[in-house]
Amino acid sequence: MTTRAVSPAGPRRLLALAQLTNSVGDGAYLVTSALYFTRVVGLAPARIGLGLTLAWAVGSVAGVPLGRLADRRGPRGTAVLLALATGAAVASFLVVRSFVPFLVAACLYATAQSGLAAARQGLLAGLVPEKERTATLARLQATLNAGLAVGAALGGVALRSGTRGAYLTVFALDAASFLVCALLLARLPRVAPVPRTEGRGGPTVLGDRPYVIVALLNTVLLLRMPLLSLGIPLWITQRTAAPAWLVSALFVLNTGAVMLFQVRTARAVKGLATAVRAVRRSGAVMLAACAVFALSAAGDSPWVAAAALVAGSVLLVVAEMLHSAGSWQIGFDLAPADRIGEYQGLFGTGVTIARTLGPLLLTALLVDWGGPGWLLLGGMILVASYAMGPAAHRGARRAAPAAPPRAPVTSGQSG
């Protein structure tokens, strides 16, 4: 990975290293967690699904108040504490052996992860000039994908071994990765808390209706997220003649493309107008991707099916990069400068909801409905992408004059 792909030296380099560190652990966790919870913890798959659904529901609710805490107490200290809490939650998975402790640990994990994401956004807002945030987020996304790929490879070693010790090692690695992440975040300059000023919205971000609408539309656009991990694998194995190993190849294609091209894609997004345009284009490309995926089930040739799946995956990653770049800019531009953590806490719940409800929706649309389900999914995303423009512009018109931006403070240890 080149230096340019990660970030320039200074605070942005530390942010990228923190992202890289815990994404390696997360990558290993993602590919081994299901089998760990069944084979080592001893839980039934249905109870695992129920527990994780409840946990992420709790996490989605916790994101806003934890983001508000980062605004009021300082995002650096909040991010460090939440990184430590996430690591502690993962470490607790090493000792739980029944459903109730598993549920408690999962709720702590989801809550800390959601809050950490919001606090990191507040931290980035305080350390990176406004015009450079989207480009910085693109570099962080490329770094994230690189870490996930490395972690997935390590998880694959554990899966191949299949031993209890291998699974425990993976979870210990993930817990340690969040400890290192906390240490890296603690080395960043302190960002002063921003006192609340009178302005838009109500007592919480939920009083800002235009922003709530933008966040809801973004949640629809994020329904693409479970495609790579669930929707496409099920489609390939149950509806097409393509070989099952293509699932892994398409994952590598996606992560590699994001690593190489996300920064370049984000360069075209320089303000609200270009962000809205990128989101709109992502919707059109996503509809095309869904149509190509639907065509992959036609015929009995594995090669034709594989070619269609590769083409659809290329369109999918283009849509993903366009949507990511545009939504990052919109999410920051419409948030008051003194409430970025709180607003990003709401905006980030779209990821949680997509991961929680997306698998149920995608299973019904793609596995049960087949081709028409793909077209319906693409149509939903296209409509949401075009609705994002009016909603974002309404939010921009309603915005009050911005509060003075946070200034990094290089002295002191709290924050």
Coordinates of C-alpha atoms in Angstrom, one line a residue:
M1 CA 0.0 0.0 0.0
T2 CA 1.5 3.4 -0.9
T3 CA 1.8 6.2 1.4
R4 CA -0.6 8.3 -0.7
A5 CA -3.2 5.6 -0.4
V6 CA -3.1 5.8 3.4
S7 CA -2.7 9.4 4.2
P8 CA -0.3 12.3 4.5
A9 CA 1.9 12.4 7.6
G10 CA 0.6 13.9 10.8
P11 CA -2.8 13.4 12.4
R12 CA -4.3 11.9 9.2
R13 CA -1.6 9.3 9.2
L14 CA -2.4 8.3 12.8
L15 CA -6.1 8.2 11.9
A16 CA -5.3 5.8 9.0
L17 CA -3.0 3.6 11.2
A18 CA -5.8 3.4 13.8
Q19 CA -8.2 2.4 11.1
L20 CA -5.8 -0.1 9.6
T21 CA -5.1 -1.7 13.0
N22 CA -8.7 -2.5 14.1
S23 CA -9.8 -3.3 10.5
V24 CA -7.3 -6.2 10.5
G25 CA -8.9 -7.5 13.6
D26 CA -12.4 -6.9 12.3
G27 CA -11.6 -8.8 9.0
A28 CA -10.5 -11.8 11.0
Y29 CA -13.6 -11.6 13.2
L30 CA -16.0 -11.3 10.3
V31 CA -15.0 -14.5 8.5
T32 CA -14.8 -16.6 11.7
S33 CA -17.4 -15.2 14.1
A34 CA -20.3 -17.4 12.9
L35 CA -18.4 -20.6 13.3
Y36 CA -16.8 -19.5 16.5
F37 CA -20.2 -18.8 18.1
T38 CA -21.6 -22.2 17.0
R39 CA -18.5 -24.4 17.5
V40 CA -16.8 -22.8 20.5
V41 CA -19.5 -20.9 22.3
G42 CA -22.0 -23.6 21.5
L43 CA -25.0 -21.5 20.4
A44 CA -27.6 -22.4 17.9
P45 CA -27.5 -20.4 14.7
A46 CA -31.0 -19.0 15.3
R47 CA -30.0 -17.7 18.8
I48 CA -26.8 -16.1 17.3
G49 CA -29.0 -14.3 14.7
L50 CA -31.4 -13.1 17.4
G51 CA -28.7 -12.0 19.7
L52 CA -26.8 -10.0 17.0
T53 CA -30.0 -8.4 15.7
L54 CA -30.9 -7.2 19.2
A55 CA -27.3 -6.0 19.8
W56 CA -27.2 -4.0 16.6
A57 CA -30.6 -2.5 17.3
V58 CA -29.2 -1.3 20.7
G59 CA -26.1 -0.1 19.0
S60 CA -28.1 2.0 16.4
V61 CA -29.9 3.7 19.2
A62 CA -26.8 4.4 21.2
G63 CA -24.9 6.1 18.3
V64 CA -26.6 9.5 18.7
P65 CA -26.1 10.0 22.5
L66 CA -22.5 8.8 22.3
G67 CA -21.9 11.2 19.4
R68 CA -23.3 14.0 21.5
L69 CA -21.0 12.9 24.3
A70 CA -18.1 13.2 21.9
D71 CA -19.2 16.8 21.0
R72 CA -19.5 17.9 24.6
R73 CA -16.6 16.1 26.2
G74 CA -14.1 16.0 23.3
P75 CA -13.9 13.4 20.6
R76 CA -10.4 12.2 21.2
G77 CA -11.0 11.0 24.8
T78 CA -14.4 9.6 23.9
A79 CA -12.9 7.7 20.9
V80 CA -10.2 6.2 23.1
L81 CA -12.6 5.0 25.7
L82 CA -14.9 3.5 23.1
A83 CA -12.1 1.7 21.4
L84 CA -11.1 0.2 24.7
A85 CA -14.7 -0.8 25.4
T86 CA -14.9 -2.5 22.0
G87 CA -11.8 -4.4 22.7
A88 CA -13.1 -5.4 26.1
A89 CA -16.4 -6.6 24.5
V90 CA -14.5 -8.8 22.0
A91 CA -12.3 -10.2 24.8
S92 CA -15.4 -11.1 26.7
F93 CA -16.5 -13.4 23.8
L94 CA -13.5 -15.5 24.8
V95 CA -15.1 -16.6 28.0
V96 CA -18.9 -16.6 27.4
R97 CA -20.5 -20.0 26.9
S98 CA -24.3 -19.3 27.1
F99 CA -26.8 -17.0 25.4
V100 CA -27.4 -14.3 28.1
P101 CA -23.7 -13.4 28.5
F102 CA -23.3 -13.6 24.8
L103 CA -26.2 -11.1 24.3
V104 CA -24.7 -8.7 26.9
A105 CA -21.3 -8.9 25.2
A106 CA -22.8 -8.4 21.8
C107 CA -24.8 -5.3 23.0
L108 CA -21.6 -3.8 24.5
Y109 CA -19.7 -4.5 21.2
A110 CA -22.4 -3.0 19.0
T111 CA -22.9 0.0 21.2
A112 CA -19.1 0.7 21.5
Q113 CA -18.6 0.3 17.7
S114 CA -21.5 2.6 16.8
G115 CA -20.3 5.3 19.3
L116 CA -16.7 4.9 18.1
A117 CA -17.7 5.5 14.5
A118 CA -19.4 8.8 15.5
A119 CA -16.6 9.9 17.8
R120 CA -14.0 9.3 15.0
Q121 CA -16.0 11.4 12.6
G122 CA -16.0 14.2 15.2
L123 CA -12.3 13.8 15.7
L124 CA -11.7 13.9 11.9
A125 CA -13.8 17.1 11.7
G126 CA -11.6 18.8 14.3
L127 CA -8.3 17.7 12.8
V128 CA -8.9 18.0 9.0
P129 CA -9.9 21.1 7.1
E130 CA -13.4 21.0 5.8
K131 CA -12.4 20.9 2.1
E132 CA -10.1 17.9 2.7
R133 CA -12.5 15.7 4.7
T134 CA -14.0 13.7 1.8
A135 CA -10.5 13.0 0.4
T136 CA -9.3 11.9 3.8
L137 CA -12.3 9.7 4.3
A138 CA -11.6 8.1 0.9
R139 CA -8.1 7.3 2.1
L140 CA -9.4 5.9 5.3
Q141 CA -11.9 3.7 3.3
A142 CA -9.0 2.4 1.2
T143 CA -7.1 1.6 4.4
L144 CA -10.1 -0.1 5.9
N145 CA -10.4 -2.4 2.9
A146 CA -6.8 -3.3 3.0
G147 CA -7.0 -4.2 6.7
L148 CA -10.2 -6.2 6.1
A149 CA -8.4 -8.2 3.4
V150 CA -5.4 -8.9 5.6
G151 CA -7.7 -9.9 8.5
A152 CA -9.8 -12.1 6.3
A153 CA -6.7 -14.0 5.2
L154 CA -5.7 -14.5 8.8
G155 CA -9.3 -15.7 9.6
G156 CA -9.0 -18.0 6.7
V157 CA -6.0 -19.7 8.3
A158 CA -8.1 -20.2 11.4
L159 CA -11.0 -21.6 9.4
R160 CA -8.6 -24.0 7.7
S161 CA -7.2 -25.2 11.0
G162 CA -10.7 -25.5 12.5
T163 CA -9.4 -25.8 16.1
R164 CA -10.7 -24.2 19.2
G165 CA -7.3 -22.6 19.8
A166 CA -7.3 -21.0 16.3
Y167 CA -10.7 -19.4 16.8
L168 CA -9.6 -18.1 20.3
T169 CA -6.5 -16.7 18.7
V170 CA -8.5 -14.7 16.1
F171 CA -10.7 -13.2 18.8
A172 CA -7.7 -12.3 21.0
L173 CA -6.2 -10.7 17.9
D174 CA -9.3 -8.6 17.3
A175 CA -9.4 -7.5 21.0
A176 CA -5.7 -6.5 20.9
S177 CA -6.3 -4.6 17.6
F178 CA -8.7 -2.3 19.4
L179 CA -6.2 -1.7 22.2
V180 CA -3.6 -0.7 19.7
C181 CA -6.2 1.5 18.0
A182 CA -6.9 3.3 21.3
L183 CA -3.2 3.9 21.8
L184 CA -2.9 5.4 18.4
L185 CA -6.0 7.6 18.8
A186 CA -4.6 8.8 22.2
R187 CA -1.5 10.2 20.3
L188 CA -3.6 12.5 18.2
P189 CA -3.8 16.2 19.1
R190 CA -6.5 17.1 21.6
V191 CA -9.7 18.5 19.9
A192 CA -11.5 20.9 22.2
P193 CA -15.1 20.2 23.0
V194 CA -17.5 22.6 21.2
P195 CA -20.2 24.3 23.4
R196 CA -23.7 24.0 22.1
T197 CA -25.0 27.1 20.3
E198 CA -28.6 28.0 19.4
G199 CA -29.4 26.9 15.9
R200 CA -31.2 24.4 13.7
G201 CA -33.0 21.4 14.9
G202 CA -34.4 20.5 18.3
P203 CA -32.9 19.2 21.5
T204 CA -31.4 16.3 19.5
V205 CA -30.6 15.6 15.8
L206 CA -34.0 14.0 15.5
G207 CA -35.5 17.5 15.6
D208 CA -33.8 18.3 12.3
R209 CA -36.2 16.7 9.9
P210 CA -34.3 17.4 6.6
Y211 CA -31.2 15.7 8.1
V212 CA -33.3 12.7 9.3
I213 CA -34.8 12.3 5.8
V214 CA -31.2 12.4 4.3
A215 CA -30.1 9.8 6.8
L216 CA -33.1 7.6 6.0
L217 CA -32.4 7.8 2.2
N218 CA -28.8 7.0 2.9
T219 CA -29.9 3.9 4.7
V220 CA -31.8 2.7 1.6
L221 CA -28.7 3.3 -0.5
L222 CA -26.7 1.2 2.0
L223 CA -28.8 -1.9 1.3
R224 CA -26.0 -2.7 -1.1
M225 CA -23.7 -3.5 1.9
P226 CA -24.9 -7.1 2.6
L227 CA -24.8 -8.0 -1.1
L228 CA -21.1 -9.0 -1.1
S229 CA -21.3 -11.0 2.1
L230 CA -24.7 -12.6 1.7
G231 CA -26.8 -11.7 -1.3
I232 CA -24.4 -12.5 -4.0
P233 CA -23.1 -15.8 -2.4
L234 CA -26.6 -17.1 -2.0
W235 CA -27.5 -16.0 -5.6
I236 CA -24.4 -17.7 -7.1
T237 CA -25.0 -21.0 -5.3
Q238 CA -28.7 -21.2 -5.6
R239 CA -29.7 -19.4 -8.8
T240 CA -26.7 -19.5 -11.2
A241 CA -24.5 -22.1 -12.9
A242 CA -21.3 -20.3 -11.8
P243 CA -18.8 -22.1 -9.5
A244 CA -19.0 -21.4 -5.8
W245 CA -15.3 -20.3 -5.6
L246 CA -16.3 -17.2 -7.6
V247 CA -17.7 -15.7 -4.3
S248 CA -14.1 -15.3 -3.0
A249 CA -12.9 -13.8 -6.3
L250 CA -15.6 -11.2 -6.3
F251 CA -14.7 -10.2 -2.7
V252 CA -11.1 -9.7 -3.8
L253 CA -12.3 -7.7 -6.8
N254 CA -14.4 -5.4 -4.6
T255 CA -11.8 -4.8 -1.9
G256 CA -9.0 -4.4 -4.5
A257 CA -10.9 -1.8 -6.5
V258 CA -11.8 0.2 -3.5
M259 CA -8.2 0.3 -2.4
L260 CA -7.0 1.4 -5.8
F261 CA -9.8 3.8 -6.9
Q262 CA -11.7 5.2 -3.9
V263 CA -9.4 8.1 -3.5
R264 CA -9.5 9.0 -7.2
T265 CA -13.3 8.7 -7.2
A266 CA -13.6 11.1 -4.3
R267 CA -11.5 13.8 -5.9
A268 CA -14.5 14.9 -8.1
V269 CA -16.6 15.6 -4.9
K270 CA -15.8 19.1 -3.8
G271 CA -19.1 20.4 -2.3
L272 CA -22.8 19.6 -1.9
A273 CA -23.6 19.9 -5.6
T274 CA -21.0 17.5 -6.7
A275 CA -21.8 15.2 -3.8
V276 CA -25.5 15.0 -4.9
R277 CA -24.4 14.4 -8.4
A278 CA -22.2 11.5 -7.3
V279 CA -25.0 9.9 -5.3
R280 CA -27.4 10.2 -8.2
R281 CA -24.9 8.6 -10.6
S282 CA -24.4 5.8 -8.0
G283 CA -28.1 5.0 -8.1
A284 CA -28.1 4.7 -11.9
V285 CA -25.0 2.5 -11.9
M286 CA -26.5 0.4 -9.1
L287 CA -29.7 -0.3 -11.1
A288 CA -27.5 -1.4 -14.1
A289 CA -25.5 -3.7 -11.7
C290 CA -28.7 -5.3 -10.5
A291 CA -29.9 -5.9 -14.0
V292 CA -26.7 -7.6 -15.0
F293 CA -26.8 -9.7 -11.8
A294 CA -30.3 -10.8 -12.8
L295 CA -29.1 -11.8 -16.2
S296 CA -26.5 -14.0 -14.7
A297 CA -29.1 -16.7 -13.9
A298 CA -30.1 -17.0 -17.6
G299 CA -28.8 -20.2 -19.3
D300 CA -26.7 -23.1 -18.1
S301 CA -23.2 -22.0 -19.0
P302 CA -20.9 -21.5 -16.0
W303 CA -18.7 -19.2 -18.1
V304 CA -21.6 -16.9 -19.2
A305 CA -22.9 -16.7 -15.6
A306 CA -19.4 -16.0 -14.3
A307 CA -18.8 -13.2 -16.9
A308 CA -22.1 -11.6 -16.0
L309 CA -21.3 -11.8 -12.3
V310 CA -17.9 -10.2 -12.8
A311 CA -19.5 -7.4 -14.9
G312 CA -22.2 -6.8 -12.3
S313 CA -19.5 -6.7 -9.5
V314 CA -17.6 -4.1 -11.4
L315 CA -20.7 -2.0 -11.6
L316 CA -21.4 -2.6 -8.0
V317 CA -18.1 -1.4 -6.8
V318 CA -18.3 1.7 -9.0
A319 CA -21.7 2.5 -7.4
E320 CA -20.3 1.8 -4.0
M321 CA -17.4 4.3 -4.5
L322 CA -19.6 7.0 -5.9
H323 CA -22.1 6.7 -3.1
S324 CA -19.5 6.6 -0.4
A325 CA -17.8 9.8 -1.7
G326 CA -21.1 11.7 -2.1
S327 CA -22.6 10.6 1.2
W328 CA -19.5 11.5 3.2
Q329 CA -19.7 15.0 1.9
I330 CA -23.4 15.3 2.4
G331 CA -23.3 13.9 6.0
F332 CA -20.7 16.5 7.0
D333 CA -22.0 19.5 5.1
L334 CA -25.4 19.3 6.6
A335 CA -24.2 18.8 10.2
P336 CA -23.8 21.9 12.4
A337 CA -20.2 22.4 13.4
D338 CA -20.9 22.2 17.1
R339 CA -22.9 18.9 16.8
I340 CA -20.9 16.8 14.2
G341 CA -20.5 13.8 16.5
E342 CA -24.3 13.7 17.3
Y343 CA -25.3 14.1 13.7
Q344 CA -22.8 11.6 12.5
G345 CA -24.1 9.2 15.1
L346 CA -27.5 9.4 13.4
F347 CA -26.0 9.2 9.9
G348 CA -24.0 6.1 10.9
T349 CA -27.1 4.2 12.0
G350 CA -27.7 3.6 8.3
V351 CA -24.8 1.1 8.3
T352 CA -26.2 -0.7 11.4
I353 CA -29.7 -0.9 10.0
A354 CA -28.5 -2.1 6.6
R355 CA -26.4 -4.8 8.3
T356 CA -29.4 -5.8 10.6
L357 CA -32.3 -5.7 8.2
G358 CA -30.5 -6.0 4.9
P359 CA -30.0 -9.8 5.1
L360 CA -33.7 -10.4 5.7
L361 CA -34.7 -8.1 2.8
L362 CA -32.0 -9.4 0.4
T363 CA -32.9 -13.1 1.1
A364 CA -36.5 -12.4 0.3
L365 CA -35.8 -10.3 -2.8
L366 CA -33.0 -12.3 -4.4
V367 CA -33.4 -15.9 -3.3
D368 CA -37.2 -16.0 -3.3
W369 CA -38.1 -13.6 -6.1
G370 CA -35.0 -14.1 -8.4
G371 CA -34.5 -11.6 -11.3
P372 CA -37.5 -9.4 -10.5
G373 CA -36.1 -9.0 -6.9
W374 CA -32.9 -7.7 -8.3
L375 CA -34.7 -5.1 -10.4
L376 CA -36.9 -4.1 -7.4
L377 CA -33.7 -3.6 -5.3
G378 CA -32.1 -1.5 -8.0
G379 CA -35.2 0.6 -8.5
M380 CA -35.5 1.3 -4.8
I381 CA -31.9 2.5 -4.7
L382 CA -32.3 4.6 -7.8
V383 CA -35.3 6.4 -6.4
A384 CA -33.5 7.0 -3.1
S385 CA -30.5 8.4 -4.9
Y386 CA -32.6 10.9 -6.9
A387 CA -34.5 11.9 -3.8
M388 CA -31.3 12.6 -2.0
G389 CA -30.7 15.8 -4.0
P390 CA -33.9 17.7 -3.0
A391 CA -33.6 16.5 0.6
A392 CA -29.9 17.6 0.9
H393 CA -30.6 21.0 -0.7
R394 CA -33.5 21.5 1.7
G395 CA -31.2 20.7 4.6
A396 CA -28.6 23.2 3.3
R397 CA -31.2 26.0 3.0
R398 CA -32.4 25.4 6.6
A399 CA -28.9 25.3 8.1
A400 CA -28.1 28.1 10.5
P401 CA -24.8 30.0 10.3
A402 CA -22.0 27.6 11.3
A403 CA -20.4 27.7 14.7
P404 CA -16.7 28.3 14.8
P405 CA -14.9 25.1 13.9
R406 CA -13.0 23.0 16.4
A407 CA -9.4 23.9 16.7
P408 CA -6.9 21.2 17.5
V409 CA -5.1 21.8 20.8
T410 CA -1.7 20.2 21.0
S411 CA -1.2 20.5 24.7
G412 CA -3.0 18.6 27.5
Q413 CA -3.9 15.0 27.8
S414 CA -7.7 15.1 28.2
G415 CA -10.3 15.4 25.5

